[in-house]
């Protein structure tokens, strides 16, 4: 079945710098790759997603890139702000997982003032 | 989209007792998911609940410990039975609409004393 690995587990960046979180997946049949943000004490919420028919997607300061050949996808946050501090989860889904989301382990992003 | 109401939001329980967590969705969904999450850690899938059939449990989770009900397409319950301190965690219900965004309840923070 599908397996998703996420790195790093913790990322600390200076406010204003960029942050990059990477995930790899094992099942080439996966075709949907969302990213979720979970603030302390709150539920995970979708921030951006990408499907396998595109290589990159942007939404203001966040972007996701997908490399299907290498089976990895990344979250990019530019001009980081204190409110970006949270735990970020990647996930993958597709025919191989019966379209159920398979989650990465999460990355705790710390924005230093 | 889907709005999920989960309750209770938190509880402190005596060891050996049971707690039932409820999730109500504002639309009909085929599958509902129950997760366990230690604060700041990854989402661990407990089971998948389909309406009209037995829940499917992940490795390490059994029906006797975590019985699930799914009486209709908008409601599910998870019971944590015969609790011990090791069951202290955050429990989350979730729905996702086949290869699209997942929505989460607000979570139940359980402390077993």
PDB file of C-alpha atoms in Angstrom:
ATOM      1  CA  UNK A   1       0.000   0.000   0.000  1.00  0.00           C
ATOM      2  CA  UNK A   2       0.893   3.660  -0.084  1.00  0.00           C
ATOM      3  CA  UNK A   3       3.491   5.023   2.306  1.00  0.00           C
ATOM      4  CA  UNK A   4       4.227   8.719   2.795  1.00  0.00           C
ATOM      5  CA  UNK A   5       7.407  10.014   4.393  1.00  0.00           C
ATOM      6  CA  UNK A   6       7.743  13.635   5.474  1.00  0.00           C
ATOM      7  CA  UNK A   7      10.853  15.637   6.334  1.00  0.00           C
ATOM      8  CA  UNK A   8      11.975  17.400   8.380  1.00  0.00           C
ATOM      9  CA  UNK A   9      10.091  16.645  11.576  1.00  0.00           C
ATOM     10  CA  UNK A  10      10.915  20.111  12.907  1.00  0.00           C
ATOM     11  CA  UNK A  11      11.896  23.214  10.948  1.00  0.00           C
ATOM     12  CA  UNK A  12      12.920  26.514  12.470  1.00  0.00           C
ATOM     13  CA  UNK A  13      13.290  29.549  10.192  1.00  0.00           C
ATOM     14  CA  UNK A  14      13.767  33.256  10.690  1.00  0.00           C
ATOM     15  CA  UNK A  15      10.720  35.408  10.089  1.00  0.00           C
ATOM     16  CA  UNK A  16      10.748  36.584   6.490  1.00  0.00           C
ATOM     17  CA  UNK A  17      12.768  33.624   5.230  1.00  0.00           C
ATOM     18  CA  UNK A  18      11.379  30.732   3.199  1.00  0.00           C
ATOM     19  CA  UNK A  19      10.437  27.287   4.487  1.00  0.00           C
ATOM     20  CA  UNK A  20      10.375  24.058   2.496  1.00  0.00           C
ATOM     21  CA  UNK A  21       8.847  20.778   3.640  1.00  0.00           C
ATOM     22  CA  UNK A  22       9.263  17.625   1.573  1.00  0.00           C
ATOM     23  CA  UNK A  23       7.257  14.432   1.226  1.00  0.00           C
ATOM     24  CA  UNK A  24       7.865  11.271  -0.724  1.00  0.00           C
ATOM     25  CA  UNK A  25       5.288   8.656  -1.623  1.00  0.00           C
ATOM     26  CA  UNK A  26       5.604   5.065  -2.730  1.00  0.00           C
ATOM     27  CA  UNK A  27       2.551   4.331  -4.895  1.00  0.00           C
ATOM     28  CA  UNK A  28       2.812   5.645  -8.446  1.00  0.00           C
ATOM     29  CA  UNK A  29      -0.980   5.363  -8.727  1.00  0.00           C
ATOM     30  CA  UNK A  30      -1.457   8.189  -6.191  1.00  0.00           C
ATOM     31  CA  UNK A  31      -2.783  11.277  -7.899  1.00  0.00           C
ATOM     32  CA  UNK A  32      -3.914  13.676  -5.171  1.00  0.00           C
ATOM     33  CA  UNK A  33      -1.525  15.445  -2.774  1.00  0.00           C
ATOM     34  CA  UNK A  34      -2.894  17.866  -0.189  1.00  0.00           C
ATOM     35  CA  UNK A  35      -1.161  19.837   2.539  1.00  0.00           C
ATOM     36  CA  UNK A  36      -2.788  20.568   5.874  1.00  0.00           C
ATOM     37  CA  UNK A  37      -1.942  23.066   8.575  1.00  0.00           C
ATOM     38  CA  UNK A  38      -2.763  22.364  12.193  1.00  0.00           C
ATOM     39  CA  UNK A  39      -2.413  25.183  14.675  1.00  0.00           C
ATOM     40  CA  UNK A  40      -2.026  24.365  18.336  1.00  0.00           C
ATOM     41  CA  UNK A  41      -5.265  23.015  19.774  1.00  0.00           C
ATOM     42  CA  UNK A  42      -7.120  23.194  16.485  1.00  0.00           C
ATOM     43  CA  UNK A  43      -8.172  20.782  13.783  1.00  0.00           C
ATOM     44  CA  UNK A  44      -6.103  20.220  10.608  1.00  0.00           C
ATOM     45  CA  UNK A  45      -7.215  22.399   7.702  1.00  0.00           C
ATOM     46  CA  UNK A  46      -6.394  22.216   4.012  1.00  0.00           C
ATOM     47  CA  UNK A  47      -4.067  24.961   2.799  1.00  0.00           C
ATOM     48  CA  UNK A  48      -3.220  23.790  -0.698  1.00  0.00           C
ATOM     49  CA  UNK A  49      -3.432  20.667  -2.834  1.00  0.00           C
ATOM     50  CA  UNK A  50      -2.160  19.440  -6.179  1.00  0.00           C
ATOM     51  CA  UNK A  51      -3.171  16.718  -8.569  1.00  0.00           C
ATOM     52  CA  UNK A  52      -0.856  14.645 -10.676  1.00  0.00           C
ATOM     53  CA  UNK A  53      -1.697  16.404 -13.915  1.00  0.00           C
ATOM     54  CA  UNK A  54       0.165  19.574 -12.844  1.00  0.00           C
ATOM     55  CA  UNK A  55       3.678  20.185 -11.588  1.00  0.00           C
ATOM     56  CA  UNK A  56       3.196  23.303  -9.486  1.00  0.00           C
ATOM     57  CA  UNK A  57       0.460  25.291  -7.841  1.00  0.00           C
ATOM     58  CA  UNK A  58       0.636  28.635  -6.033  1.00  0.00           C
ATOM     59  CA  UNK A  59      -1.609  30.497  -3.673  1.00  0.00           C
ATOM     60  CA  UNK A  60      -0.111  33.777  -2.495  1.00  0.00           C
ATOM     61  CA  UNK A  61       2.839  32.899  -0.217  1.00  0.00           C
ATOM     62  CA  UNK A  62       2.439  29.146  -0.433  1.00  0.00           C
ATOM     63  CA  UNK A  63       3.205  26.806  -3.303  1.00  0.00           C
ATOM     64  CA  UNK A  64       3.347  23.085  -3.853  1.00  0.00           C
ATOM     65  CA  UNK A  65       5.533  21.320  -6.402  1.00  0.00           C
ATOM     66  CA  UNK A  66       5.150  17.738  -7.584  1.00  0.00           C
ATOM     67  CA  UNK A  67       7.738  15.496  -9.229  1.00  0.00           C
ATOM     68  CA  UNK A  68       5.902  12.387 -10.366  1.00  0.00           C
ATOM     69  CA  UNK A  69       9.018  10.689 -11.668  1.00  0.00           C
ATOM     70  CA  UNK A  70      10.782  10.941  -8.344  1.00  0.00           C
ATOM     71  CA  UNK A  71       7.521  10.539  -6.412  1.00  0.00           C
ATOM     72  CA  UNK A  72       7.982  13.511  -4.189  1.00  0.00           C
ATOM     73  CA  UNK A  73       6.164  16.762  -3.532  1.00  0.00           C
ATOM     74  CA  UNK A  74       7.094  19.811  -1.524  1.00  0.00           C
ATOM     75  CA  UNK A  75       5.439  22.701   0.275  1.00  0.00           C
ATOM     76  CA  UNK A  76       7.078  26.099  -0.080  1.00  0.00           C
ATOM     77  CA  UNK A  77       6.217  29.030   2.166  1.00  0.00           C
ATOM     78  CA  UNK A  78       7.812  32.360   1.313  1.00  0.00           C
ATOM     79  CA  UNK A  79       8.136  35.480   3.468  1.00  0.00           C
ATOM     80  CA  UNK A  80       7.257  33.493   6.570  1.00  0.00           C
ATOM     81  CA  UNK A  81       5.257  35.193   9.308  1.00  0.00           C
ATOM     82  CA  UNK A  82       4.660  34.287  12.972  1.00  0.00           C
ATOM     83  CA  UNK A  83       1.186  32.990  12.126  1.00  0.00           C
ATOM     84  CA  UNK A  84       2.784  30.354   9.891  1.00  0.00           C
ATOM     85  CA  UNK A  85       3.976  28.572  13.029  1.00  0.00           C
ATOM     86  CA  UNK A  86       2.055  25.276  13.127  1.00  0.00           C
ATOM     87  CA  UNK A  87       2.332  21.590  12.327  1.00  0.00           C
ATOM     88  CA  UNK A  88       2.059  20.821   8.612  1.00  0.00           C
ATOM     89  CA  UNK A  89       0.939  17.451   7.248  1.00  0.00           C
ATOM     90  CA  UNK A  90       1.246  16.127   3.736  1.00  0.00           C
ATOM     91  CA  UNK A  91      -0.923  13.319   2.396  1.00  0.00           C
ATOM     92  CA  UNK A  92      -1.378  11.243  -0.723  1.00  0.00           C
ATOM     93  CA  UNK A  93      -4.360   9.412  -2.185  1.00  0.00           C
ATOM     94  CA  UNK A  94      -5.229   7.458  -5.263  1.00  0.00           C
ATOM     95  CA  UNK A  95      -6.473   4.198  -6.639  1.00  0.00           C
ATOM     96  CA  UNK A  96      -3.908   2.219  -4.655  1.00  0.00           C
ATOM     97  CA  UNK A  97      -5.186   3.543  -1.344  1.00  0.00           C
ATOM     98  CA  UNK A  98      -8.818   3.280  -2.419  1.00  0.00           C
ATOM     99  CA  UNK A  99      -8.682   7.065  -2.543  1.00  0.00           C
ATOM    100  CA  UNK A 100      -8.205   7.317   1.224  1.00  0.00           C
ATOM    101  CA  UNK A 101      -5.650   9.843   2.416  1.00  0.00           C
ATOM    102  CA  UNK A 102      -2.349   8.411   3.635  1.00  0.00           C
ATOM    103  CA  UNK A 103      -0.699  10.914   5.963  1.00  0.00           C
ATOM    104  CA  UNK A 104       2.868  11.996   6.501  1.00  0.00           C
ATOM    105  CA  UNK A 105       4.219  12.233  10.041  1.00  0.00           C
ATOM    106  CA  UNK A 106       4.021  16.017  10.199  1.00  0.00           C
ATOM    107  CA  UNK A 107       6.488  18.905  10.379  1.00  0.00           C
ATOM    108  CA  UNK A 108       6.516  21.375  13.222  1.00  0.00           C
ATOM    109  CA  UNK A 109       7.350  24.762  11.708  1.00  0.00           C
ATOM    110  CA  UNK A 110       8.704  27.375  14.077  1.00  0.00           C
ATOM    111  CA  UNK A 111       9.032  30.960  12.899  1.00  0.00           C
ATOM    112  CA  UNK A 112      11.630  32.867  14.903  1.00  0.00           C
ATOM    113  CA  UNK A 113      11.003  36.606  15.312  1.00  0.00           C
TER     114      UNK A 113
ATOM    115  CA  UNK B   1     -17.507  21.043   1.790  1.00  0.00           C
ATOM    116  CA  UNK B   2     -18.578  19.498   5.079  1.00  0.00           C
ATOM    117  CA  UNK B   3     -19.031  20.813   8.593  1.00  0.00           C
ATOM    118  CA  UNK B   4     -18.427  18.328  11.387  1.00  0.00           C
ATOM    119  CA  UNK B   5     -19.607  18.756  14.940  1.00  0.00           C
ATOM    120  CA  UNK B   6     -17.705  16.576  17.406  1.00  0.00           C
ATOM    121  CA  UNK B   7     -18.396  16.209  21.091  1.00  0.00           C
ATOM    122  CA  UNK B   8     -17.340  16.228  23.800  1.00  0.00           C
ATOM    123  CA  UNK B   9     -14.457  18.627  23.152  1.00  0.00           C
ATOM    124  CA  UNK B  10     -12.649  17.307  26.196  1.00  0.00           C
ATOM    125  CA  UNK B  11     -13.142  14.968  29.107  1.00  0.00           C
ATOM    126  CA  UNK B  12     -11.303  13.639  32.114  1.00  0.00           C
ATOM    127  CA  UNK B  13     -12.197  10.020  32.835  1.00  0.00           C
ATOM    128  CA  UNK B  14     -11.421   7.434  35.454  1.00  0.00           C
ATOM    129  CA  UNK B  15      -9.474   4.378  34.369  1.00  0.00           C
ATOM    130  CA  UNK B  16     -11.640   1.369  33.627  1.00  0.00           C
ATOM    131  CA  UNK B  17     -14.558   3.467  32.371  1.00  0.00           C
ATOM    132  CA  UNK B  18     -15.659   4.110  28.788  1.00  0.00           C
ATOM    133  CA  UNK B  19     -16.219   7.286  26.800  1.00  0.00           C
ATOM    134  CA  UNK B  20     -18.305   7.661  23.670  1.00  0.00           C
ATOM    135  CA  UNK B  21     -17.376  10.398  21.205  1.00  0.00           C
ATOM    136  CA  UNK B  22     -19.934  11.605  18.699  1.00  0.00           C
ATOM    137  CA  UNK B  23     -19.542  13.163  15.269  1.00  0.00           C
ATOM    138  CA  UNK B  24     -22.329  14.759  13.279  1.00  0.00           C
ATOM    139  CA  UNK B  25     -21.800  15.818   9.659  1.00  0.00           C
ATOM    140  CA  UNK B  26     -23.960  18.388   7.880  1.00  0.00           C
ATOM    141  CA  UNK B  27     -24.105  16.304   4.708  1.00  0.00           C
ATOM    142  CA  UNK B  28     -24.288  12.654   3.783  1.00  0.00           C
ATOM    143  CA  UNK B  29     -20.914  10.961   3.427  1.00  0.00           C
ATOM    144  CA  UNK B  30     -20.014   7.391   2.650  1.00  0.00           C
ATOM    145  CA  UNK B  31     -16.951   7.017   4.823  1.00  0.00           C
ATOM    146  CA  UNK B  32     -16.024   8.513   8.144  1.00  0.00           C
ATOM    147  CA  UNK B  33     -12.614   8.126   9.727  1.00  0.00           C
ATOM    148  CA  UNK B  34     -11.486   8.071  13.332  1.00  0.00           C
ATOM    149  CA  UNK B  35      -7.966   9.194  14.231  1.00  0.00           C
ATOM    150  CA  UNK B  36      -5.881   9.398  17.355  1.00  0.00           C
ATOM    151  CA  UNK B  37      -3.304  12.143  17.727  1.00  0.00           C
ATOM    152  CA  UNK B  38      -0.851  12.954  20.458  1.00  0.00           C
ATOM    153  CA  UNK B  39      -0.430  16.749  20.710  1.00  0.00           C
ATOM    154  CA  UNK B  40       1.913  17.933  17.944  1.00  0.00           C
ATOM    155  CA  UNK B  41       2.253  14.426  16.541  1.00  0.00           C
ATOM    156  CA  UNK B  42       0.988  12.621  13.477  1.00  0.00           C
ATOM    157  CA  UNK B  43      -2.522  11.425  12.750  1.00  0.00           C
ATOM    158  CA  UNK B  44      -2.917   7.714  13.454  1.00  0.00           C
ATOM    159  CA  UNK B  45      -5.901   6.119  11.758  1.00  0.00           C
ATOM    160  CA  UNK B  46      -7.942   3.953  14.127  1.00  0.00           C
ATOM    161  CA  UNK B  47     -10.685   2.775  11.796  1.00  0.00           C
ATOM    162  CA  UNK B  48     -12.868   3.577   8.818  1.00  0.00           C
ATOM    163  CA  UNK B  49     -16.618   3.535   9.332  1.00  0.00           C
ATOM    164  CA  UNK B  50     -18.982   2.837   6.467  1.00  0.00           C
ATOM    165  CA  UNK B  51     -22.698   3.086   6.904  1.00  0.00           C
ATOM    166  CA  UNK B  52     -24.363  -0.316   7.048  1.00  0.00           C
ATOM    167  CA  UNK B  53     -21.245  -2.394   7.552  1.00  0.00           C
ATOM    168  CA  UNK B  54     -18.675  -3.205  10.187  1.00  0.00           C
ATOM    169  CA  UNK B  55     -15.899  -0.689  10.658  1.00  0.00           C
ATOM    170  CA  UNK B  56     -12.481  -1.542   9.266  1.00  0.00           C
ATOM    171  CA  UNK B  57      -9.751  -1.315  11.903  1.00  0.00           C
ATOM    172  CA  UNK B  58      -6.090  -0.541  11.375  1.00  0.00           C
ATOM    173  CA  UNK B  59      -3.323  -2.669  12.759  1.00  0.00           C
ATOM    174  CA  UNK B  60      -3.079  -2.267  16.503  1.00  0.00           C
ATOM    175  CA  UNK B  61      -6.702  -1.297  17.022  1.00  0.00           C
ATOM    176  CA  UNK B  62      -9.506  -3.741  17.799  1.00  0.00           C
ATOM    177  CA  UNK B  63     -13.265  -3.533  17.906  1.00  0.00           C
ATOM    178  CA  UNK B  64     -13.527  -4.582  21.549  1.00  0.00           C
ATOM    179  CA  UNK B  65     -11.424  -1.611  22.615  1.00  0.00           C
ATOM    180  CA  UNK B  66     -12.767   0.932  20.107  1.00  0.00           C
ATOM    181  CA  UNK B  67     -16.295  -0.027  19.085  1.00  0.00           C
ATOM    182  CA  UNK B  68     -17.714   2.202  16.360  1.00  0.00           C
ATOM    183  CA  UNK B  69     -21.279   2.834  15.309  1.00  0.00           C
ATOM    184  CA  UNK B  70     -22.407   4.273  11.993  1.00  0.00           C
ATOM    185  CA  UNK B  71     -26.201   4.246  12.047  1.00  0.00           C
ATOM    186  CA  UNK B  72     -26.662   6.615   9.084  1.00  0.00           C
ATOM    187  CA  UNK B  73     -24.749   8.673   6.534  1.00  0.00           C
ATOM    188  CA  UNK B  74     -24.350  11.731   8.779  1.00  0.00           C
ATOM    189  CA  UNK B  75     -23.422  10.334  12.184  1.00  0.00           C
ATOM    190  CA  UNK B  76     -20.856   8.105  13.869  1.00  0.00           C
ATOM    191  CA  UNK B  77     -19.640   7.328  17.362  1.00  0.00           C
ATOM    192  CA  UNK B  78     -16.352   5.999  18.678  1.00  0.00           C
ATOM    193  CA  UNK B  79     -16.203   4.446  22.134  1.00  0.00           C
ATOM    194  CA  UNK B  80     -12.950   4.157  24.030  1.00  0.00           C
ATOM    195  CA  UNK B  81     -13.541   1.203  26.338  1.00  0.00           C
ATOM    196  CA  UNK B  82     -11.986   0.154  29.603  1.00  0.00           C
ATOM    197  CA  UNK B  83      -9.718   3.181  29.517  1.00  0.00           C
ATOM    198  CA  UNK B  84      -6.195   3.362  30.846  1.00  0.00           C
ATOM    199  CA  UNK B  85      -3.823   6.358  31.042  1.00  0.00           C
ATOM    200  CA  UNK B  86      -2.259   5.201  27.751  1.00  0.00           C
ATOM    201  CA  UNK B  87      -5.529   6.093  26.025  1.00  0.00           C
ATOM    202  CA  UNK B  88      -5.036   9.751  26.896  1.00  0.00           C
ATOM    203  CA  UNK B  89      -4.878  11.505  23.535  1.00  0.00           C
ATOM    204  CA  UNK B  90      -6.800  13.646  21.089  1.00  0.00           C
ATOM    205  CA  UNK B  91      -9.405  11.797  19.048  1.00  0.00           C
ATOM    206  CA  UNK B  92     -10.551  13.240  15.733  1.00  0.00           C
ATOM    207  CA  UNK B  93     -13.261  12.243  13.313  1.00  0.00           C
ATOM    208  CA  UNK B  94     -12.910  13.075   9.659  1.00  0.00           C
ATOM    209  CA  UNK B  95     -14.656  12.770   6.345  1.00  0.00           C
ATOM    210  CA  UNK B  96     -13.267  13.087   2.860  1.00  0.00           C
ATOM    211  CA  UNK B  97     -15.107  13.055  -0.367  1.00  0.00           C
ATOM    212  CA  UNK B  98     -13.282  10.544  -2.551  1.00  0.00           C
ATOM    213  CA  UNK B  99      -9.946  12.028  -3.534  1.00  0.00           C
ATOM    214  CA  UNK B 100     -10.696  15.531  -2.382  1.00  0.00           C
ATOM    215  CA  UNK B 101     -10.374  17.658   0.744  1.00  0.00           C
ATOM    216  CA  UNK B 102     -10.718  16.041   4.144  1.00  0.00           C
ATOM    217  CA  UNK B 103     -12.685  17.774   6.887  1.00  0.00           C
ATOM    218  CA  UNK B 104     -12.139  17.237  10.563  1.00  0.00           C
ATOM    219  CA  UNK B 105     -14.139  17.568  13.717  1.00  0.00           C
ATOM    220  CA  UNK B 106     -12.723  19.863  16.356  1.00  0.00           C
ATOM    221  CA  UNK B 107     -11.297  16.913  18.281  1.00  0.00           C
ATOM    222  CA  UNK B 108     -11.853  15.372  21.701  1.00  0.00           C
ATOM    223  CA  UNK B 109      -9.053  15.772  24.213  1.00  0.00           C
ATOM    224  CA  UNK B 110      -9.227  12.772  26.506  1.00  0.00           C
ATOM    225  CA  UNK B 111      -7.355  12.496  29.781  1.00  0.00           C
ATOM    226  CA  UNK B 112      -7.538   9.238  31.710  1.00  0.00           C
ATOM    227  CA  UNK B 113      -6.623   9.393  35.377  1.00  0.00           C
TER     228      UNK B 113
END
